[in-house]
Coordinates of C-alpha atoms and ligand atoms in Angstrom, one line a residue:
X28 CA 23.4 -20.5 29.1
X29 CA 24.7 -18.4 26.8
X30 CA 25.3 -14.3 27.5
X31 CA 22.7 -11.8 27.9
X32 CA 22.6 -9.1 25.3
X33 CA 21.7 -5.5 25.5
X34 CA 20.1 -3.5 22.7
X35 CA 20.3 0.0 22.7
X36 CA 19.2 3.0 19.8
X37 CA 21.5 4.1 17.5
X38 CA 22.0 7.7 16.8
X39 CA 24.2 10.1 15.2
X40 CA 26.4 6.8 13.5
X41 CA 27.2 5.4 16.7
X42 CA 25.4 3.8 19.8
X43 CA 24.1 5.5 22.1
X44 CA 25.8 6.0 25.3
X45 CA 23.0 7.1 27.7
X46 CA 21.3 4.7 30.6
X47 CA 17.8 3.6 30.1
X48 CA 15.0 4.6 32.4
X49 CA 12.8 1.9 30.7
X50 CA 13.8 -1.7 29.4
X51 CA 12.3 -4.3 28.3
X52 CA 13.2 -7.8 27.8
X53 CA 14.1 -9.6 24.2
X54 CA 13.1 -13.0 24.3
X55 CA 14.6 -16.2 22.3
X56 CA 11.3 -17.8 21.8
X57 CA 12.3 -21.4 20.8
X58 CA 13.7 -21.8 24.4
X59 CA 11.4 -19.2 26.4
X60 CA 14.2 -17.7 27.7
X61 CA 15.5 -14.1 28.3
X62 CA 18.2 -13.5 25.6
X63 CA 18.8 -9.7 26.4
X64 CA 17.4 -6.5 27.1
X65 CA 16.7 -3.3 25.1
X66 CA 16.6 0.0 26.4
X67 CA 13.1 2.4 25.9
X68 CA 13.9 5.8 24.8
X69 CA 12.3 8.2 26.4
X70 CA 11.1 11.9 24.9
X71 CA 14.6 13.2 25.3
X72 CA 15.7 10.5 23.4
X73 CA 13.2 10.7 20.2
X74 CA 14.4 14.6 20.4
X75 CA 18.4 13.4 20.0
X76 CA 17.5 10.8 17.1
X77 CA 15.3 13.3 15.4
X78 CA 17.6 16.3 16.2
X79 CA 20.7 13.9 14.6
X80 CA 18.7 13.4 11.5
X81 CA 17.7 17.2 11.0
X82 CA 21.2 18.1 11.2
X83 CA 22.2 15.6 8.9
X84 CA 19.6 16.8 6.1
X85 CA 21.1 19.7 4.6
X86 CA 24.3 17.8 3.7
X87 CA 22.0 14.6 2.3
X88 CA 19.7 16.1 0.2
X89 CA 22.2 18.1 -1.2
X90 CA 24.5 15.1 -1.6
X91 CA 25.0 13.8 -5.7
X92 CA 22.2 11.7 -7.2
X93 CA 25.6 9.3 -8.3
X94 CA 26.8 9.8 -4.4
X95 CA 23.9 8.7 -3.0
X96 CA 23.4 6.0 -5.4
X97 CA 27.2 4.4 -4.4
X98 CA 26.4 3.9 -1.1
X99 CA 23.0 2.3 -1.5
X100 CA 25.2 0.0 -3.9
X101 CA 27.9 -0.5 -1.2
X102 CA 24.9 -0.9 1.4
X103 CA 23.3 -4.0 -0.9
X104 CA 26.8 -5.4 -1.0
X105 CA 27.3 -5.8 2.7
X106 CA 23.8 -6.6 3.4
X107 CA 24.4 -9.5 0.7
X108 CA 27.6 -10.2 2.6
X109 CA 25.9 -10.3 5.9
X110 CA 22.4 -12.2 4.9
X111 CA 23.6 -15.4 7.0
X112 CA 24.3 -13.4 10.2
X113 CA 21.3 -11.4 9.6
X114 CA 18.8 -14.1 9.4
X115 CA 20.3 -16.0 12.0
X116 CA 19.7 -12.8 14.5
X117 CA 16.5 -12.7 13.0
X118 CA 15.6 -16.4 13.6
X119 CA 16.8 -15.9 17.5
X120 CA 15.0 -13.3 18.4
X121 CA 11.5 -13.9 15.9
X122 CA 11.5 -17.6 16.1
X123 CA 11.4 -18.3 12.5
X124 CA 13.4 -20.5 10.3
X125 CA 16.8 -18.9 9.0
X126 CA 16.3 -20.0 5.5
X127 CA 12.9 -17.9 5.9
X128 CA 14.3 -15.4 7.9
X129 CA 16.9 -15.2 5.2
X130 CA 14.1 -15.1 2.6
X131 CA 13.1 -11.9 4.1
X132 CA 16.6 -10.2 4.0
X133 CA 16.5 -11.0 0.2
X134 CA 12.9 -9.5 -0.2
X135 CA 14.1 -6.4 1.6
X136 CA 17.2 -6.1 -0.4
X137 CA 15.0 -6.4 -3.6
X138 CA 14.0 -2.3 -2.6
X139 CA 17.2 -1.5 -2.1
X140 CA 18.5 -2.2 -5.7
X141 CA 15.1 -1.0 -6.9
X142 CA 16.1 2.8 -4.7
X143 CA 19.8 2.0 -6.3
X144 CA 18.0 3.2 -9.5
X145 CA 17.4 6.7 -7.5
X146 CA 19.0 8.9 -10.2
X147 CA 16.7 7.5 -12.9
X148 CA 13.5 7.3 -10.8
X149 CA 13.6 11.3 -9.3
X150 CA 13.6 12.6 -12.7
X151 CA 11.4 15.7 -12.9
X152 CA 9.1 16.7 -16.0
X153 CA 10.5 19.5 -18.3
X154 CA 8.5 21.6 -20.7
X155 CA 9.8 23.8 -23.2
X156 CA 7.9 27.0 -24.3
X157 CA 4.8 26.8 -22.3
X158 CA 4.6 30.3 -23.2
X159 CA 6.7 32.3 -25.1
X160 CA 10.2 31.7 -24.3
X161 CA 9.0 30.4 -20.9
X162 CA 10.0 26.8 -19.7
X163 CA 8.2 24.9 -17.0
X164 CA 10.0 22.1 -14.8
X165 CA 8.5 19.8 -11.8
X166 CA 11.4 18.5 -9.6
X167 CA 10.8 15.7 -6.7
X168 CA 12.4 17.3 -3.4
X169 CA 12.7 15.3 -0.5
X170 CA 10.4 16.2 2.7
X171 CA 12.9 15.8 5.5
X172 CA 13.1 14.0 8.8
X173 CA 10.8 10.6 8.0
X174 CA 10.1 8.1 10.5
X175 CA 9.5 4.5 10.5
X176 CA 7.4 2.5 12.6
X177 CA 8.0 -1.3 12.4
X178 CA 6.1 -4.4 13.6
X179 CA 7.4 -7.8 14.8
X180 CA 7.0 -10.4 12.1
X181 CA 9.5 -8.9 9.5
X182 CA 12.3 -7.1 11.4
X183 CA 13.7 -6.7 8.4
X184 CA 12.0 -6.6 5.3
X185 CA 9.3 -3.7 6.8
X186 CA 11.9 -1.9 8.0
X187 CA 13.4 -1.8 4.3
X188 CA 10.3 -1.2 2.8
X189 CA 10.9 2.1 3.7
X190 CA 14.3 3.6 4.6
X191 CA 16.2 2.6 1.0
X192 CA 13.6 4.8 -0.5
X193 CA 13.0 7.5 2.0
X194 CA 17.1 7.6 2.2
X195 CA 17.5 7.8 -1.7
X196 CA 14.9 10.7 -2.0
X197 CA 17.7 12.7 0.5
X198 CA 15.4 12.6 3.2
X199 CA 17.1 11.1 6.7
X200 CA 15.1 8.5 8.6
X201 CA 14.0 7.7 12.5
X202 CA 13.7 4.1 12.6
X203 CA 11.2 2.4 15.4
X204 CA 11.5 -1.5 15.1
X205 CA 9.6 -3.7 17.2
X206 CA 11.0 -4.0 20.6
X207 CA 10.3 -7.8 20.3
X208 CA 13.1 -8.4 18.2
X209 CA 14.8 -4.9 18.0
X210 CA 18.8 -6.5 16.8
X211 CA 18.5 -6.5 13.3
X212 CA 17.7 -3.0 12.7
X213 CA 21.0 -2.5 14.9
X214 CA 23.1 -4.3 12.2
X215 CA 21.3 -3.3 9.5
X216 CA 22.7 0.3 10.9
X217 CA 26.5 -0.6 11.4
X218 CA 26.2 -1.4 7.9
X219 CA 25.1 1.2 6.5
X220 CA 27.8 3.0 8.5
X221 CA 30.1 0.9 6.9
X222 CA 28.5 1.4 3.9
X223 CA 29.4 5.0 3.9
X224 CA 26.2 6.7 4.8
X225 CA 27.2 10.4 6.5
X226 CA 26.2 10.4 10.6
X227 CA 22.7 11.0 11.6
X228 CA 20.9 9.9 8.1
X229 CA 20.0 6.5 10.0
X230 CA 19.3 6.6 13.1
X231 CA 17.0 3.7 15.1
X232 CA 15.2 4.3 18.6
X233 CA 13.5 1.3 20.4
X234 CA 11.2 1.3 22.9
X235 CA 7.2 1.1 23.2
X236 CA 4.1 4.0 22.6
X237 CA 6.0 6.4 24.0
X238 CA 9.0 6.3 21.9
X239 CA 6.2 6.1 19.1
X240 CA 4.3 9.3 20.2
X241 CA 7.4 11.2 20.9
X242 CA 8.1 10.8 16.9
X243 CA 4.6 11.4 16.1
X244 CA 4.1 14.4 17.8
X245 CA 7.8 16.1 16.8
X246 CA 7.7 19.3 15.0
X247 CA 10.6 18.2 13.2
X248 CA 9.0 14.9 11.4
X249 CA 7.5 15.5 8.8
X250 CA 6.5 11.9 7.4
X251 CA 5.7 8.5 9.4
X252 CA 5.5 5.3 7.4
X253 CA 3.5 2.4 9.7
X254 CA 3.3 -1.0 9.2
X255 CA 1.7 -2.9 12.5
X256 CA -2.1 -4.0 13.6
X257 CA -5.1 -2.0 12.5
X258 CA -6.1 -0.3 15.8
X259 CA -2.3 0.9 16.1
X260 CA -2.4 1.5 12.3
X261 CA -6.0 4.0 12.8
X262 CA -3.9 5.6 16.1
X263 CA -0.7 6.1 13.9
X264 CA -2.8 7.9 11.2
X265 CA -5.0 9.9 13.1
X266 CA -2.1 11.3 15.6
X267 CA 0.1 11.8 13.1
X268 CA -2.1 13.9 10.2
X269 CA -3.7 16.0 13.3
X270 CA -0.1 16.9 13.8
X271 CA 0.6 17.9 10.6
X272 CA 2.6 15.2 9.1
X273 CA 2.0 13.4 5.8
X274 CA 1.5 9.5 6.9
X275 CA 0.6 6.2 5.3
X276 CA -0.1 3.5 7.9
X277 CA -0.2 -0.1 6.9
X278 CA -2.7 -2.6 9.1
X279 CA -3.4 -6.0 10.0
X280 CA -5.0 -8.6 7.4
X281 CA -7.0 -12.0 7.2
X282 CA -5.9 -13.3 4.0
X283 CA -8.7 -15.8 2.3
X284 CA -7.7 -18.4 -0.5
X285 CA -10.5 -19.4 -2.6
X286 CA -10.6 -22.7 -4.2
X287 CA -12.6 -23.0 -6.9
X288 CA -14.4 -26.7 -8.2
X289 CA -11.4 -26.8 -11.2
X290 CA -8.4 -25.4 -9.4
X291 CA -5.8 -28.4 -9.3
X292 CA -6.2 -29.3 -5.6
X293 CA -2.5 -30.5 -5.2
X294 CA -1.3 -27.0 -5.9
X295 CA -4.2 -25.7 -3.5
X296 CA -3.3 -27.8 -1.3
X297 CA 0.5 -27.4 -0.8
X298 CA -0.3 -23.4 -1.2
X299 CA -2.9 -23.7 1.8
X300 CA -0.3 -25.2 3.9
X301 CA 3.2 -23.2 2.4
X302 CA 1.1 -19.9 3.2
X303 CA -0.5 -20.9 6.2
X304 CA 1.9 -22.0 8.4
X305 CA 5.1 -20.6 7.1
X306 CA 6.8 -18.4 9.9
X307 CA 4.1 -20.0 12.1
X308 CA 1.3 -17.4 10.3
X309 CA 2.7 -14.6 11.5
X310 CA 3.0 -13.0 8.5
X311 CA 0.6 -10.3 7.3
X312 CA 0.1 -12.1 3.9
X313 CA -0.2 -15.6 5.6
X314 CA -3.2 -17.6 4.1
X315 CA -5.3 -17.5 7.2
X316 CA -8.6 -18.4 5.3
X317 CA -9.3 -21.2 3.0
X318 CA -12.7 -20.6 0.8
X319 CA -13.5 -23.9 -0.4
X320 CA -16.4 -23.8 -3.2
X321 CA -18.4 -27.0 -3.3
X322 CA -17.9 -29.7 -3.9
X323 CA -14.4 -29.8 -3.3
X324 CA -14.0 -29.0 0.6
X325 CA -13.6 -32.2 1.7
X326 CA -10.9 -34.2 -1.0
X327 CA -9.4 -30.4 0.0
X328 CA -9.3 -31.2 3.5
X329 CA -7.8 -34.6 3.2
X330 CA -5.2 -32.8 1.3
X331 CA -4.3 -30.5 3.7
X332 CA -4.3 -33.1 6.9
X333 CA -1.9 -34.9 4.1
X334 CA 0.9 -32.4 4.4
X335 CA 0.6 -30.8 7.6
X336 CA 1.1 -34.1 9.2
X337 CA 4.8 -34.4 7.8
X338 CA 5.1 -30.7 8.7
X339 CA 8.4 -30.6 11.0
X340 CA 8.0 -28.0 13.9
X341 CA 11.5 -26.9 15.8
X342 CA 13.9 -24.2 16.2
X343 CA 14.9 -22.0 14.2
X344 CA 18.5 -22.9 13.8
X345 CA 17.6 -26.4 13.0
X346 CA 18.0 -27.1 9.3
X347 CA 15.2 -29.8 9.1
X348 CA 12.5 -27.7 11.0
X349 CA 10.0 -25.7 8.7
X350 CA 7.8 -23.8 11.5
X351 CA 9.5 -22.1 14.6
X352 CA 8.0 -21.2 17.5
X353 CA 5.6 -17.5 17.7
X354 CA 6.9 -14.7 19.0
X355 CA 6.2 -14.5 22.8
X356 CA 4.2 -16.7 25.6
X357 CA 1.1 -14.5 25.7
X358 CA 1.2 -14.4 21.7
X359 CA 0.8 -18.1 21.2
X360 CA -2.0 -18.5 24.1
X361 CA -4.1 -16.5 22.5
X362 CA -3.3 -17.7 19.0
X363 CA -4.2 -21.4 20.8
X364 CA -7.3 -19.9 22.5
X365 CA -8.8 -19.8 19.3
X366 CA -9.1 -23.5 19.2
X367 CA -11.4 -23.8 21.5
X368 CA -13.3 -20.7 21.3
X369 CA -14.2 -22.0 17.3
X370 CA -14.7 -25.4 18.7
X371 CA -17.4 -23.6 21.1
X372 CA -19.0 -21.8 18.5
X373 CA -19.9 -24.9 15.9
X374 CA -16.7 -25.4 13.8
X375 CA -15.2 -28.7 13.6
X376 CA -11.0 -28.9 15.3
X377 CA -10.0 -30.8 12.6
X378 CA -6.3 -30.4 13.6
X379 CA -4.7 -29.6 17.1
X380 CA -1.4 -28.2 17.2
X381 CA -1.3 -28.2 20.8
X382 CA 1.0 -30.2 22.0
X383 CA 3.2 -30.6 18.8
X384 CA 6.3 -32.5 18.7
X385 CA 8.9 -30.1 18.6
X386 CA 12.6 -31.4 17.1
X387 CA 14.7 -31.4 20.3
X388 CA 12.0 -31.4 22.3
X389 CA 9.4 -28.4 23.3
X390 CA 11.1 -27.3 26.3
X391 CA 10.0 -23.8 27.5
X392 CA 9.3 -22.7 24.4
X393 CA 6.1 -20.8 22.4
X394 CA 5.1 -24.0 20.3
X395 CA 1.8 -24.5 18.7
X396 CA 2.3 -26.5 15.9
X397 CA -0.1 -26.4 12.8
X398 CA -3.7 -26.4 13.4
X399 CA -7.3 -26.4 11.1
X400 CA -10.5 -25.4 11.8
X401 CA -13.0 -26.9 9.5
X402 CA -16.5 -25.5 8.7
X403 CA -15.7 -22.0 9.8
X404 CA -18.6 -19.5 9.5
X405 CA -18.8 -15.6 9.5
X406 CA -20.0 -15.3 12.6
X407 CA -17.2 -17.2 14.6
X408 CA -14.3 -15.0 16.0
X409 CA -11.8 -17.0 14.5
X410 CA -13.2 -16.0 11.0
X411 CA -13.5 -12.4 12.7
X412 CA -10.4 -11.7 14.0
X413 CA -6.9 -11.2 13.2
X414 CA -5.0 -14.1 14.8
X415 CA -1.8 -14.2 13.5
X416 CA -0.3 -17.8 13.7
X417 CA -0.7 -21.1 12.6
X418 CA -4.5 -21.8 12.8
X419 CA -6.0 -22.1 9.3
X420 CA -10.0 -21.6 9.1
X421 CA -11.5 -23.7 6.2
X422 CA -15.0 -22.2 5.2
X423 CA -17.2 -24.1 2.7
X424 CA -18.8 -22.1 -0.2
X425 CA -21.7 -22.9 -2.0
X426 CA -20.7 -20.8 -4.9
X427 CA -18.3 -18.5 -6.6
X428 CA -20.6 -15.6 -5.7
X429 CA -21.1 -16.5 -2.3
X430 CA -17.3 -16.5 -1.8
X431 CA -16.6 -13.1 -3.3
X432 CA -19.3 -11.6 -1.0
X433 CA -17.4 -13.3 2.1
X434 CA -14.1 -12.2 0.8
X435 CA -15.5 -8.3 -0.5
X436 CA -16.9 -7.7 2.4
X437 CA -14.3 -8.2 5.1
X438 CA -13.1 -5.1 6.7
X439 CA -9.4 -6.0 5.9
X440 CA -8.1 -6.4 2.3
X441 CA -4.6 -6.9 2.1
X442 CA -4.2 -10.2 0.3
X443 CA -6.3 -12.6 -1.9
X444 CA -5.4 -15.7 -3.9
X445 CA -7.5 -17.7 -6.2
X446 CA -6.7 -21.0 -7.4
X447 CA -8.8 -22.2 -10.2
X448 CA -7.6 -23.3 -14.1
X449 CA -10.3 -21.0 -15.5
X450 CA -8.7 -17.6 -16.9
X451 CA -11.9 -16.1 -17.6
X452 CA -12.6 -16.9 -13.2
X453 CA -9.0 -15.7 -12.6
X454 CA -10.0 -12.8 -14.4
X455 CA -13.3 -11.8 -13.2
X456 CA -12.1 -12.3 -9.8
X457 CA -9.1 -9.9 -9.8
X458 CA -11.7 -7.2 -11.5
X459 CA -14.2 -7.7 -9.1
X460 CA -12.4 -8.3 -5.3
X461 CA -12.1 -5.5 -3.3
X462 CA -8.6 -6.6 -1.5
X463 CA -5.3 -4.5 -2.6
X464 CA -2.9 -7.6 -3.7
X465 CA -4.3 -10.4 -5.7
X466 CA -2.4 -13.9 -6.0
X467 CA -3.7 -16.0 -9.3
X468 CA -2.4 -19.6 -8.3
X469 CA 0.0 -18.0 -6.2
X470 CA -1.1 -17.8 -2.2
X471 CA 1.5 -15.2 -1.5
X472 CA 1.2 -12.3 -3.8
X473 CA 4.3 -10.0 -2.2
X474 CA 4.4 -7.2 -4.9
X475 CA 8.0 -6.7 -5.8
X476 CA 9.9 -3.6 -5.0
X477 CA 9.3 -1.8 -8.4
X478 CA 5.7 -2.3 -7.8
X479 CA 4.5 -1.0 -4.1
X480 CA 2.9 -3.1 -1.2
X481 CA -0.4 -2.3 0.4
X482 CA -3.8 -3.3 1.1
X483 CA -7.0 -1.7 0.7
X484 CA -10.0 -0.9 3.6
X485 CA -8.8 -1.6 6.9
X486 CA -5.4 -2.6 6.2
X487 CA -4.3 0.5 4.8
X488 CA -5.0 4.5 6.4
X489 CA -3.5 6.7 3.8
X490 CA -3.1 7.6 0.5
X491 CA 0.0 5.8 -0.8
X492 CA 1.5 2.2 -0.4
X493 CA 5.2 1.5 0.6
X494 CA 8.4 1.3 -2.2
X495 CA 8.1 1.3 -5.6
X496 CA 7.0 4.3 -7.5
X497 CA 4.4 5.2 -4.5
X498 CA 7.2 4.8 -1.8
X499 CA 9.1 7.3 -4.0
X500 CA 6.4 10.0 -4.1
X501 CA 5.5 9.5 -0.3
X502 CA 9.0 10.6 0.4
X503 CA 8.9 13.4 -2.0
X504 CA 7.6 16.9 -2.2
X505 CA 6.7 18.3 -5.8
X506 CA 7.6 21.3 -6.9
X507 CA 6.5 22.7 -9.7
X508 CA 8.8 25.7 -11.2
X509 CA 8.0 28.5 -14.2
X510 CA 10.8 30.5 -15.6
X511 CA 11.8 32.9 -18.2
X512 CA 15.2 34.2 -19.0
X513 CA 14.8 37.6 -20.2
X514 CA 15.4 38.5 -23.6
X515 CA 15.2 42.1 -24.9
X516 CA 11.1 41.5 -25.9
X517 CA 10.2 40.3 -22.4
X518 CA 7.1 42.6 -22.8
X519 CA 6.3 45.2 -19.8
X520 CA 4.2 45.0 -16.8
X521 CA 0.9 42.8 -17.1
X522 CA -1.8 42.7 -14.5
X523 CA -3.3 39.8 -16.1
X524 CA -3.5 36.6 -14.7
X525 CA -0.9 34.5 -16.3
X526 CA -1.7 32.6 -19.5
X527 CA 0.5 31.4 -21.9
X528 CA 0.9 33.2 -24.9
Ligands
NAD17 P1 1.7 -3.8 16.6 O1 0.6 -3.0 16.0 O2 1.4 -4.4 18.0 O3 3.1 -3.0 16.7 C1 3.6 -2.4 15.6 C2 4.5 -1.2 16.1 O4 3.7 -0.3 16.8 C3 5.6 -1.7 17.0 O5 6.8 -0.9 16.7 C4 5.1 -1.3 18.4 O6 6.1 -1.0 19.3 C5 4.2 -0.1 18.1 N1 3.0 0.0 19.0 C6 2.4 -1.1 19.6 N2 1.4 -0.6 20.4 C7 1.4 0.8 20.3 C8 0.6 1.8 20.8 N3 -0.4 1.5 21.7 N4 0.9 3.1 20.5 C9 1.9 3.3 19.7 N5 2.7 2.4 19.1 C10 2.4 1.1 19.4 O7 2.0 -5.0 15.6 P2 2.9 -6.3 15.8 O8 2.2 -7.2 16.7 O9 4.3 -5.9 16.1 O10 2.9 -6.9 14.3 C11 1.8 -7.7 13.8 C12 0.8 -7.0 13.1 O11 1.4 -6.3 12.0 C13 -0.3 -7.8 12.5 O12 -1.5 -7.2 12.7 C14 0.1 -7.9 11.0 O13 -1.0 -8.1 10.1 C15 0.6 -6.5 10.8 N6 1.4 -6.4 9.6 C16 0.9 -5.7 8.6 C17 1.7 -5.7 7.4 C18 1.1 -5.0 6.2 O14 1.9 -4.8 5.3 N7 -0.1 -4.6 6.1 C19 3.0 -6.2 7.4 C20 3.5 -6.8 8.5 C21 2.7 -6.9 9.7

């Protein structure tokens, strides 16, 4: 057996030295077994993270545009360097394949080069002569200590959703990754150490809700970014904006893929299966509901049965497997509860991933291989609920209008995809779905960084989605600035309200 690891927060440029009341234990879920530990921070340990990254924020925001911008480059260098080791740590402790894992690490980088640009995107407005001889000038100031709150699935790309940008701005950052699989955002910090970055404007706490209270209740945060489930996402927003801070707080999803009479059903097909099973469906943008409109549900179905029986389900570090493991034990009983509890409730099990054959065998580890539920209603809980792994609901549609009601009017609207070779369907149905990111023949429609990732209704509380342009003016305060240089006919005293003139 190899060693056991300990994780521990990072603060000030260095680890921390301190001993853990709290732990908790990082699992390695393709064998079940306990890899390591990670320590919980406590309040007083929030207060040193967030007191390192106050203290480092005079110095940062005040640091060159060009400064700034050569470290992000040096930071995208070693990243690129590192995006092997990265995704194998990744795979280890989140149980998906590397060359996904590693498909993540690039996505991520993708905002850093787009917060490289940082000179170019904080340019201000500038007007000459709004009066006479008076000039008026908006600048983009960043807002200070901003924290980050991260989920499991990406360990990451969520994470650098956020800090590239919030860090370009001249903020500093409080990072919170998921204590499942808290080591990347370790490495991710040596690196940017290494990268130059001054002490304290990166610092990373683990630990559970009370690590995450203790930075939403801080006087000294002044912005949380969230990505997570939706009743943690609703907590996140509330707690934070009652205490003041500005907050955007990104929820869970149930993705649905509608299949339209013309779409070409090979594409559908492989689509249904790439994006409902990659990283076992534990991604946020995972296909988790296939809308087939008569009359093509069943050729659809024999389609999918097709290619998910020469899926191959193993570790992660095993080149040939394409699905890992999910995350913990109690995570992939109740994903696998779902099988029967649709079963129950009138839909057909069309494929049972219990039991898969796993490359090297199953041993003690989370396995549930691929699995479809067929004639899936509204009123089942496995169309209801969030479940977040590898169980695909197929629902049969009597119409294009039938399926945009079913897809408008669930409570989450992350991600949509239609596949269909009509343009004039394509384009009706991105006008008319109520869902923030919309896939046309593509299942996964992952905004790049210049654009910004989010979702609308229940899978998004807050105003502003994360990186691109939004991600820039989340992390930035506007200030708008008037000013006249006197010349010898500046004109007296006025008690008028200002106009210009
Ligand atoms: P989660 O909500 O359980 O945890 C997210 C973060 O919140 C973690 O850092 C966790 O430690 C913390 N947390 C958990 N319970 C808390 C509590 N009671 N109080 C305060 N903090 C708490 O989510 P998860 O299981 O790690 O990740 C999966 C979820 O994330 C899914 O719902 C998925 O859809 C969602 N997700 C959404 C997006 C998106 O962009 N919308 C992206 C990735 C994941």
């Amino acid at each position: 057996m190899s060693e056991s690891k300990h994780v521990t927060h990072w603060i000030g440029g260095k680890p921390w030295d301190g001993e853990a009341a709290r732990r908790g234990d990082v699992y390695e879920p393709a064998s079940g077994r306990v890899a390591g530990t990670v320590d919980f921070a406590a309040q007083e340990d929030v207060d040193a993270a967030v007191a390192a990254a106050k203290a480092a924020f005079p110095g940062w925001r005040d640091t060159s545009l060009s400064k700034r911008a050569r470290i992000l480059f040096r930071f995208r260098e070693l990243v690129e360097a590192h995006r092997d080791e990265l995704a194998r740590l990744i795979s280890s402790e989140h149980g998906k394949v590397v060359s996904d894992a590693a498909g993540e690490v690039a996505r991520g980088l993708e905002v850093v080069e787009f917060a490289c640009g940082i000179p170019h995107l904080l340019k201000g407005g500038f007007s000459e002569n709004v009066s006479t001889r008076v000039d008026a000038y908006s600048i983009l100031q960043p807002v200070g200590v901003a924290a980050g709150i991260t989920p499991f699935n990406f360990p990451a790309m969520v994470p650098m959703w956020m800090f590239p940008v919030a860090i370009a701005c001249g903020n500093t950052f409080v990072l919170k990754p998921s204590e499942k699989d808290p080591s990347a955002s370790v490495r991710l910090a040596e690196l940017w150490a290494e990268a130059g970055l001054p002490d304290g404007v990166f610092n990373v706490v683990h630990g559970d809700k009370a690590a995450v209270d203790g930075l939403l209740r801080h006087p000294d945060v002044k912005a949380v970014s969230f990505v997570g489930s939706t009743p943690i996402a609703r907590y996140i927003y509330e707690t934070a904006a009652a205490n003041g801070k500005r907050v955007q707080a990104l929820g869970g999803a149930k993705n649905h893929m509608l299949v339209l009479p013309d779409a070409d059903l090979d594409l559908a097909a492989d689509a249904a299966v790439s994006a409902g099973f990659g990283s076992a469906g534990e991604r946020c943008m995972a296909i988790s509901v296939v809308v087939a409109v008569d009359p093509v549900g069943d050729e659809l179905m024999a389609k999918i049965r097709e290619r998910v029986a020469k899926l191959k389900v193993g570790p992660g570090d095993n080149a040939e497997s394409e699905m890992g493991p999910l995350v913990t034990r109690a995570h992939r009983d109740k994903v696998a509860s779902y099988l029967d509890g649709a079963a129950a409730q009138g839909a057909t099990l069309a494929i049972d991933g219990r039991d898969p054959d796993v490359l090297g065998g199953a041993g003690d580890g989370f396995w549930l291989g691929p699995s479809v539920l067929d004639h899936v209603t509204p009123e089942m809980d496995a169309y209801k609920d969030e479940i977040f792994g590898p169980v695909l609901s197929v629902v049969r549609s009597g119409s294009y209008a039938e399926a945009m009601e079913l897809i408008s009017a669930n409570p989450y609207g992350n991600g949509t995809a239609i596949f269909t070779n009509d343009g004039g369907a394509a384009r009706r149905f991105q006008n008319e779905v109520e869902v923030g990111m919309v896939g046309v023949n593509v299942p996964i429609p992952v905004p790049m960084a210049y654009y910004s990732f989010g979702g609308w209704k229940d899978s998004l509380f807050g105003d502003s989605h994360a990186h691109g342009m939004e991600g820039v003016h989340f992390y930035t305060r506007t200030k708008a600035v008037t000013a006249r240089w006197l010349d010898p006919s500046h004109g007296g005293v006025n008690l008028g309200f200002p106009t210009s003139g």
